[in-house]
């Protein structure tokens, strides 16, 4: 089978940054991004109208996360990602390693739990269904490191180094489905590590750091394998359009360099977020301990004063 064309228009104009911002994405991601922004904004407004606050930083993180998805999947990058391995890898890295971090820092489930109304006794509304999902066995499985780390690794090696990648890239629908998978894998991988939302698997901070660095070396090795390969490793990008003026092996090496470099950036961002969350957690624990000590001290003082009063009464 000839994988060079895949039924798409291969007479793409030379890639430039200006053309890269035009709409060229799939409507599925466009609708998803608009819904993500609209529902999040509705929830924040609902909280504000009833007098509750919501951190501005979380809103900014969510908006940035949605915007990164839109830039990767709703612009001409999506068209070039069907023809250039390097551009496809940029999309992959953004959608699987940058966007999930920003979206998780937005705390969407916490916001939903606070904004959605309760259905009442004996009834199940959207809030009750969300609570049931968060406490389900399914969520315990897909957020456990025994699942998230192998899935994170397999999404690279079992996809790019098997015929599955070429099969999916034969159609735009397959490409979109692949990107949805990358986004989902990134979310379930980073959620137990640094997500602010409640979840069934939430280990201590040291274990979270270990989980983070358990998967990242495999990501770097994947990029190095692409860079060091002496021949194209996927059929999809073997014959790039002549109008792009690129050579398949050089473009694959560029894709490997992007994958290798991108494995460092999210690690640093997540590590900073973890350290910040760890410090805030320690501060909350310290404040609770201080309040408990103050209450105990007040109680001991009251008991001592009562004891002195009883002695005075007996002395009289």
Tab-separated table of C-alpha atoms in Angstrom:
chain	number	residue	atom	x	y	z
A	1	UNK	CA	0.000	0.000	0.000
A	2	UNK	CA	1.254	3.433	-0.858
A	3	UNK	CA	1.184	5.558	2.290
A	4	UNK	CA	2.498	8.719	0.722
A	5	UNK	CA	-0.813	10.301	-0.213
A	6	UNK	CA	-3.512	8.957	2.098
A	7	UNK	CA	-6.217	10.674	0.065
A	8	UNK	CA	-5.281	14.176	1.218
A	9	UNK	CA	-4.139	17.192	-0.723
A	10	UNK	CA	-0.382	16.914	-0.969
A	11	UNK	CA	0.072	20.212	-2.882
A	12	UNK	CA	0.424	22.176	0.319
A	13	UNK	CA	2.139	25.546	0.084
A	14	UNK	CA	5.463	25.981	1.858
A	15	UNK	CA	4.943	26.147	5.614
A	16	UNK	CA	5.215	29.603	7.126
A	17	UNK	CA	4.263	30.978	10.527
A	18	UNK	CA	1.719	33.349	8.990
A	19	UNK	CA	-0.147	30.620	7.152
A	20	UNK	CA	0.149	28.397	10.231
A	21	UNK	CA	-2.428	30.446	12.111
A	22	UNK	CA	-5.216	29.949	9.594
A	23	UNK	CA	-8.046	27.551	10.393
A	24	UNK	CA	-7.224	24.112	9.110
A	25	UNK	CA	-8.299	21.882	11.967
A	26	UNK	CA	-11.046	19.391	12.563
A	27	UNK	CA	-14.404	20.779	13.757
A	28	UNK	CA	-14.433	18.208	16.570
A	29	UNK	CA	-11.544	19.930	18.356
A	30	UNK	CA	-12.928	23.389	17.577
A	31	UNK	CA	-16.297	22.533	19.122
A	32	UNK	CA	-14.552	20.877	22.082
A	33	UNK	CA	-12.413	23.945	22.744
A	34	UNK	CA	-15.380	26.305	22.545
A	35	UNK	CA	-17.392	24.079	24.894
A	36	UNK	CA	-14.459	23.884	27.292
A	37	UNK	CA	-14.168	27.655	27.471
A	38	UNK	CA	-17.926	28.217	27.651
A	39	UNK	CA	-18.691	25.695	30.391
A	40	UNK	CA	-15.713	26.767	32.497
A	41	UNK	CA	-16.718	30.422	32.156
A	42	UNK	CA	-20.317	29.598	33.097
A	43	UNK	CA	-19.144	27.793	36.248
A	44	UNK	CA	-16.883	30.681	37.317
A	45	UNK	CA	-19.668	33.227	36.781
A	46	UNK	CA	-22.075	31.041	38.756
A	47	UNK	CA	-19.673	30.957	41.707
A	48	UNK	CA	-19.095	34.718	41.577
A	49	UNK	CA	-22.825	35.486	41.468
A	50	UNK	CA	-23.432	33.603	44.682
A	51	UNK	CA	-20.502	35.314	46.380
A	52	UNK	CA	-17.909	32.534	46.136
A	53	UNK	CA	-14.398	33.082	44.846
A	54	UNK	CA	-12.370	31.108	42.332
A	55	UNK	CA	-8.590	31.574	41.909
A	56	UNK	CA	-7.736	33.686	38.874
A	57	UNK	CA	-4.616	31.584	38.313
A	58	UNK	CA	-6.721	28.481	37.743
A	59	UNK	CA	-8.866	30.277	35.195
A	60	UNK	CA	-5.771	31.519	33.366
A	61	UNK	CA	-4.273	28.008	33.349
A	62	UNK	CA	-7.466	26.516	31.909
A	63	UNK	CA	-7.748	29.148	29.182
A	64	UNK	CA	-4.104	28.670	28.231
A	65	UNK	CA	-4.610	24.909	28.122
A	66	UNK	CA	-7.580	25.217	25.779
A	67	UNK	CA	-5.730	27.743	23.624
A	68	UNK	CA	-2.745	25.404	23.217
A	69	UNK	CA	-5.072	22.620	22.071
A	70	UNK	CA	-6.726	25.002	19.617
A	71	UNK	CA	-3.399	26.191	18.220
A	72	UNK	CA	-2.252	22.615	17.689
A	73	UNK	CA	-5.468	21.187	16.263
A	74	UNK	CA	-7.565	24.069	14.906
A	75	UNK	CA	-5.002	25.825	12.705
A	76	UNK	CA	-2.992	24.987	9.595
A	77	UNK	CA	-0.630	23.051	11.870
A	78	UNK	CA	-3.144	20.230	11.647
A	79	UNK	CA	-2.854	20.148	7.840
A	80	UNK	CA	0.936	20.189	7.902
A	81	UNK	CA	0.887	17.549	10.634
A	82	UNK	CA	-0.553	15.179	8.052
A	83	UNK	CA	2.450	15.714	5.758
A	84	UNK	CA	5.456	16.511	7.995
A	85	UNK	CA	6.702	14.277	10.814
A	86	UNK	CA	8.235	17.230	12.644
A	87	UNK	CA	4.982	19.227	12.661
A	88	UNK	CA	3.044	16.132	13.718
A	89	UNK	CA	5.472	15.703	16.616
A	90	UNK	CA	4.938	19.332	17.660
A	91	UNK	CA	1.205	18.618	17.772
A	92	UNK	CA	1.783	15.407	19.726
A	93	UNK	CA	4.007	17.077	22.314
A	94	UNK	CA	1.673	20.027	22.841
A	95	UNK	CA	-1.488	17.939	23.123
A	96	UNK	CA	-0.017	15.189	25.312
A	97	UNK	CA	2.474	17.036	27.528
A	98	UNK	CA	1.721	20.767	27.637
A	99	UNK	CA	-2.045	21.113	27.311
A	100	UNK	CA	-2.868	18.448	29.973
A	101	UNK	CA	-0.675	20.177	32.557
A	102	UNK	CA	-2.363	23.531	32.004
A	103	UNK	CA	-5.856	22.017	31.935
A	104	UNK	CA	-5.260	20.104	35.169
A	105	UNK	CA	-3.944	23.228	36.896
A	106	UNK	CA	-7.313	24.772	36.054
A	107	UNK	CA	-9.068	22.346	38.432
A	108	UNK	CA	-12.125	21.746	36.197
A	109	UNK	CA	-13.655	18.978	38.305
A	110	UNK	CA	-13.308	20.938	41.533
A	111	UNK	CA	-14.976	23.876	39.809
A	112	UNK	CA	-17.773	21.654	38.523
A	113	UNK	CA	-18.397	20.140	41.959
A	114	UNK	CA	-18.701	23.639	43.432
A	115	UNK	CA	-20.813	25.090	40.621
A	116	UNK	CA	-23.251	22.267	39.870
A	117	UNK	CA	-26.386	22.217	42.042
A	118	UNK	CA	-27.224	19.193	44.159
A	119	UNK	CA	-30.093	17.102	42.849
A	120	UNK	CA	-31.725	16.553	46.219
A	121	UNK	CA	-32.272	13.497	48.382
A	122	UNK	CA	-32.700	10.282	46.428
A	123	UNK	CA	-32.023	11.921	43.062
A	124	UNK	CA	-28.976	11.802	40.776
A	125	UNK	CA	-28.061	14.891	38.813
A	126	UNK	CA	-24.850	15.872	36.987
A	127	UNK	CA	-23.043	16.606	40.259
A	128	UNK	CA	-23.939	13.239	41.766
A	129	UNK	CA	-22.890	11.435	38.596
A	130	UNK	CA	-19.532	13.238	38.642
A	131	UNK	CA	-18.972	12.289	42.290
A	132	UNK	CA	-19.833	8.667	41.497
A	133	UNK	CA	-17.392	8.685	38.574
A	134	UNK	CA	-14.563	10.105	40.698
A	135	UNK	CA	-15.108	7.354	43.280
A	136	UNK	CA	-15.613	4.536	40.779
A	137	UNK	CA	-13.389	1.499	40.337
A	138	UNK	CA	-12.798	2.612	36.742
A	139	UNK	CA	-11.150	5.846	37.899
A	140	UNK	CA	-9.070	3.983	40.476
A	141	UNK	CA	-7.697	1.769	37.699
A	142	UNK	CA	-6.928	4.407	35.050
A	143	UNK	CA	-5.252	6.769	37.527
A	144	UNK	CA	-3.043	4.134	39.163
A	145	UNK	CA	0.651	4.309	38.189
A	146	UNK	CA	0.559	0.642	37.194
A	147	UNK	CA	-1.740	1.779	34.374
A	148	UNK	CA	-0.720	5.385	33.661
A	149	UNK	CA	3.035	4.843	33.271
A	150	UNK	CA	2.822	1.828	30.884
A	151	UNK	CA	0.093	3.595	28.878
A	152	UNK	CA	2.217	6.742	28.644
A	153	UNK	CA	5.148	4.701	27.321
A	154	UNK	CA	3.082	2.471	25.029
A	155	UNK	CA	1.517	5.517	23.389
A	156	UNK	CA	4.952	6.187	21.919
A	157	UNK	CA	6.587	2.858	21.179
A	158	UNK	CA	3.530	0.715	20.394
A	159	UNK	CA	2.161	3.395	18.104
A	160	UNK	CA	5.087	4.801	16.142
A	161	UNK	CA	7.092	1.587	15.879
A	162	UNK	CA	4.194	-0.578	14.629
A	163	UNK	CA	1.927	-0.411	11.550
A	164	UNK	CA	-0.799	1.123	13.744
A	165	UNK	CA	0.521	4.645	13.183
A	166	UNK	CA	0.364	4.336	9.375
A	167	UNK	CA	-3.114	2.815	9.623
A	168	UNK	CA	-4.425	5.759	11.634
A	169	UNK	CA	-2.709	8.321	9.436
A	170	UNK	CA	-4.489	7.039	6.330
A	171	UNK	CA	-7.399	9.342	7.185
A	172	UNK	CA	-7.953	12.658	8.896
A	173	UNK	CA	-10.401	10.940	11.258
A	174	UNK	CA	-7.652	8.526	12.329
A	175	UNK	CA	-5.303	11.443	12.922
A	176	UNK	CA	-7.890	13.257	15.045
A	177	UNK	CA	-8.634	10.085	17.005
A	178	UNK	CA	-4.920	9.671	17.671
A	179	UNK	CA	-4.691	13.216	19.032
A	180	UNK	CA	-7.705	12.665	21.279
A	181	UNK	CA	-5.915	9.596	22.630
A	182	UNK	CA	-2.732	11.605	23.252
A	183	UNK	CA	-4.697	14.243	25.176
A	184	UNK	CA	-6.480	11.609	27.285
A	185	UNK	CA	-3.231	9.781	28.089
A	186	UNK	CA	-1.578	13.036	29.126
A	187	UNK	CA	-4.482	13.894	31.412
A	188	UNK	CA	-4.554	10.531	33.206
A	189	UNK	CA	-0.747	10.489	33.509
A	190	UNK	CA	-0.324	13.949	35.018
A	191	UNK	CA	-3.560	14.088	37.054
A	192	UNK	CA	-2.406	11.890	39.990
A	193	UNK	CA	0.969	13.628	39.945
A	194	UNK	CA	0.107	17.333	40.005
A	195	UNK	CA	-3.611	17.801	39.319
A	196	UNK	CA	-5.475	19.993	41.811
A	197	UNK	CA	-8.722	18.029	41.412
A	198	UNK	CA	-9.639	15.256	43.869
A	199	UNK	CA	-8.856	11.784	42.650
A	200	UNK	CA	-8.853	8.160	43.846
A	201	UNK	CA	-5.061	7.859	43.578
A	202	UNK	CA	-3.184	10.622	45.366
A	203	UNK	CA	0.155	9.433	46.845
A	204	UNK	CA	2.610	11.514	48.829
A	205	UNK	CA	4.721	14.134	47.113
A	206	UNK	CA	7.872	12.018	47.021
A	207	UNK	CA	5.992	9.233	45.249
A	208	UNK	CA	4.529	11.749	42.805
A	209	UNK	CA	8.013	12.935	41.856
A	210	UNK	CA	9.097	9.320	41.366
A	211	UNK	CA	6.064	8.685	39.136
A	212	UNK	CA	6.940	11.728	37.065
A	213	UNK	CA	10.505	10.640	36.424
A	214	UNK	CA	9.544	6.998	35.888
A	215	UNK	CA	8.024	7.793	32.502
A	216	UNK	CA	10.107	10.702	31.230
A	217	UNK	CA	13.351	8.782	30.422
A	218	UNK	CA	11.429	6.526	28.037
A	219	UNK	CA	10.142	9.640	26.319
A	220	UNK	CA	13.679	10.938	25.859
A	221	UNK	CA	14.875	7.547	24.553
A	222	UNK	CA	12.064	7.597	22.005
A	223	UNK	CA	13.276	10.947	20.663
A	224	UNK	CA	16.876	9.721	20.532
A	225	UNK	CA	15.798	6.593	18.626
A	226	UNK	CA	14.163	8.764	15.956
A	227	UNK	CA	17.202	11.023	15.736
A	228	UNK	CA	19.670	8.135	15.350
A	229	UNK	CA	17.651	6.048	12.872
A	230	UNK	CA	19.373	5.583	9.508
A	231	UNK	CA	16.106	5.259	7.579
A	232	UNK	CA	12.503	6.486	7.923
A	233	UNK	CA	10.661	4.526	10.606
A	234	UNK	CA	7.082	5.229	9.466
A	235	UNK	CA	5.723	4.962	5.946
A	236	UNK	CA	3.385	7.932	6.282
A	237	UNK	CA	6.123	10.533	5.922
A	238	UNK	CA	8.433	8.669	3.521
A	239	UNK	CA	7.448	10.788	0.502
A	240	UNK	CA	6.816	14.377	1.687
A	241	UNK	CA	5.288	16.793	-0.841
A	242	UNK	CA	7.936	18.279	-3.112
A	243	UNK	CA	6.534	21.749	-2.467
A	244	UNK	CA	7.647	21.520	1.171
A	245	UNK	CA	11.286	21.145	0.163
A	246	UNK	CA	12.138	18.667	2.946
A	247	UNK	CA	13.848	15.270	3.071
A	248	UNK	CA	12.108	12.477	4.948
A	249	UNK	CA	15.034	11.354	7.113
A	250	UNK	CA	16.025	14.902	8.051
A	251	UNK	CA	12.419	15.673	8.976
A	252	UNK	CA	12.286	12.502	11.108
A	253	UNK	CA	15.463	13.549	12.907
A	254	UNK	CA	13.899	16.947	13.568
A	255	UNK	CA	10.829	15.153	14.975
A	256	UNK	CA	13.083	13.121	17.263
A	257	UNK	CA	14.812	16.269	18.470
A	258	UNK	CA	11.432	17.836	19.246
A	259	UNK	CA	10.339	14.750	21.199
A	260	UNK	CA	13.616	14.649	23.125
A	261	UNK	CA	13.623	18.367	23.983
A	262	UNK	CA	9.948	18.412	24.933
A	263	UNK	CA	10.448	15.697	27.530
A	264	UNK	CA	12.471	18.171	29.600
A	265	UNK	CA	10.073	21.134	29.550
A	266	UNK	CA	7.023	19.448	31.129
A	267	UNK	CA	9.242	17.763	33.722
A	268	UNK	CA	10.477	21.146	34.939
A	269	UNK	CA	6.990	22.697	34.891
A	270	UNK	CA	5.415	19.790	36.776
A	271	UNK	CA	8.282	19.680	39.280
A	272	UNK	CA	7.837	23.383	40.025
A	273	UNK	CA	4.073	22.867	40.446
A	274	UNK	CA	4.684	19.896	42.755
A	275	UNK	CA	7.120	21.812	44.943
A	276	UNK	CA	4.669	24.725	45.169
A	277	UNK	CA	1.785	22.385	46.084
A	278	UNK	CA	3.996	20.605	48.622
A	279	UNK	CA	4.917	23.899	50.282
A	280	UNK	CA	1.280	25.037	50.416
A	281	UNK	CA	0.275	21.669	51.895
A	282	UNK	CA	2.917	21.953	54.606
A	283	UNK	CA	1.724	25.480	55.402
A	284	UNK	CA	-1.876	24.246	55.788
A	285	UNK	CA	-0.750	21.415	58.070
A	286	UNK	CA	1.281	23.863	60.135
A	287	UNK	CA	-1.671	26.245	60.482
A	288	UNK	CA	-3.956	23.411	61.591
A	289	UNK	CA	-1.381	22.299	64.152
A	290	UNK	CA	-1.053	25.867	65.457
A	291	UNK	CA	-4.823	26.217	65.781
A	292	UNK	CA	-5.032	22.884	67.585
A	293	UNK	CA	-2.216	23.939	69.936
A	294	UNK	CA	-3.977	27.234	70.625
A	295	UNK	CA	-7.223	25.445	71.448
A	296	UNK	CA	-5.420	22.985	73.707
A	297	UNK	CA	-3.559	25.835	75.371
A	298	UNK	CA	-6.784	27.758	76.001
A	299	UNK	CA	-8.409	24.659	77.438
A	300	UNK	CA	-5.446	23.965	79.726
A	301	UNK	CA	-5.469	27.604	80.880
A	302	UNK	CA	-9.181	27.442	81.620
A	303	UNK	CA	-8.718	24.203	83.573
A	304	UNK	CA	-5.825	25.709	85.531
A	305	UNK	CA	-7.863	28.819	86.368
A	306	UNK	CA	-10.739	26.612	87.508
A	307	UNK	CA	-8.318	24.675	89.682
A	308	UNK	CA	-7.029	27.913	91.272
A	309	UNK	CA	-10.601	29.056	91.831
A	310	UNK	CA	-11.433	25.772	93.609
A	311	UNK	CA	-8.392	26.145	95.881
A	312	UNK	CA	-9.428	29.697	96.707
A	313	UNK	CA	-12.942	28.549	97.484
A	314	UNK	CA	-11.686	25.821	99.829
A	315	UNK	CA	-9.340	28.265	101.512
A	316	UNK	CA	-12.243	30.571	102.309
